[in-house]
């Protein structure tokens, strides 16, 4: 489990972390990531759960249109790539 792993990282360091996490995933490891940086998250995930004030606001596959519309409507910062 990683809790906000890209906080304070440069873009180069973030790219390296994405590479490492994807290598671990290819080896069959399941990784749970808590993160506000949605650009980073969307480079990693097969499935996603968005929590809004500790409630499961939307779960599923990140590219599914229905989930994205719901999340964009309820969490406007999502489409800008991270929390404000």
Coordinates of C-alpha atoms in Angstrom, one line a residue:
X1 CA 0.0 0.0 0.0
X2 CA 1.3 3.4 -1.0
X3 CA 0.0 6.6 0.6
X4 CA 0.5 9.6 -1.6
X5 CA 3.8 8.3 -3.1
X6 CA 4.4 11.2 -5.5
X7 CA 4.1 14.0 -3.0
X8 CA 7.2 16.1 -3.4
X9 CA 8.6 14.1 -6.3
X10 CA 9.8 15.7 -9.5
X11 CA 8.3 14.6 -12.8
X12 CA 11.4 12.5 -13.6
X13 CA 11.1 10.8 -10.2
X14 CA 7.3 10.2 -10.7
X15 CA 8.1 8.6 -14.1
X16 CA 10.5 6.3 -12.5
X17 CA 8.0 5.4 -9.8
X18 CA 5.4 4.6 -12.4
X19 CA 8.0 2.3 -14.1
X20 CA 8.8 0.5 -10.9
X21 CA 5.1 0.0 -9.9
X22 CA 4.2 -1.3 -13.4
X23 CA 7.1 -3.8 -13.2
X24 CA 5.8 -5.0 -9.8
X25 CA 2.3 -5.3 -11.3
X26 CA 3.6 -7.3 -14.2
X27 CA 5.0 -9.8 -11.7
X28 CA 1.5 -10.3 -10.3
X29 CA 1.7 -8.0 -7.3
X30 CA -1.5 -6.1 -6.3
X31 CA -0.8 -2.5 -5.2
X32 CA -3.1 -0.2 -3.4
X33 CA -2.4 3.5 -3.9
X34 CA -4.0 6.4 -2.1
X35 CA -3.3 9.5 -4.1
X36 CA -4.7 12.9 -5.1
X37 CA -2.6 13.2 -8.3
X38 CA -5.0 11.7 -10.9
X39 CA -2.6 12.0 -13.8
X40 CA -0.3 9.7 -11.9
X41 CA -3.1 7.3 -10.9
X42 CA -4.5 7.0 -14.5
X43 CA -1.0 5.8 -15.6
X44 CA -1.2 2.9 -13.2
X45 CA -4.7 1.5 -12.5
X46 CA -6.9 -1.3 -13.8
X47 CA -9.6 -0.5 -11.3
X48 CA -10.3 2.6 -9.2
X49 CA -12.4 3.6 -6.2
X50 CA -12.9 7.4 -5.6
X51 CA -13.6 8.4 -2.1
X52 CA -15.3 11.7 -1.4
X53 CA -15.5 12.6 2.3
X54 CA -14.9 8.9 3.3
X55 CA -17.7 7.6 1.1
X56 CA -17.3 5.4 -1.9
X57 CA -18.3 7.8 -4.6
X58 CA -17.5 5.7 -7.6
X59 CA -15.8 2.4 -8.3
X60 CA -14.9 0.5 -11.4
X61 CA -12.7 0.7 -14.4
X62 CA -11.2 4.2 -14.8
X63 CA -11.9 4.7 -18.5
X64 CA -15.6 3.8 -18.4
X65 CA -17.6 6.8 -19.5
X66 CA -20.3 6.4 -16.9
X67 CA -18.0 6.4 -14.0
X68 CA -16.0 9.3 -15.3
X69 CA -19.1 11.5 -15.9
X70 CA -20.3 10.8 -12.4
X71 CA -16.9 11.6 -10.8
X72 CA -16.4 14.7 -12.9
X73 CA -19.8 16.0 -11.9
X74 CA -19.3 15.3 -8.2
X75 CA -15.5 16.1 -8.0
X76 CA -14.7 18.9 -10.5
X77 CA -11.0 18.8 -9.7
X78 CA -10.8 15.2 -11.1
X79 CA -10.6 16.4 -14.7
X80 CA -7.8 18.8 -13.8
X81 CA -5.6 15.9 -12.6
X82 CA -5.7 16.4 -8.9
X83 CA -7.0 18.0 -5.7
X84 CA -7.1 21.7 -5.4

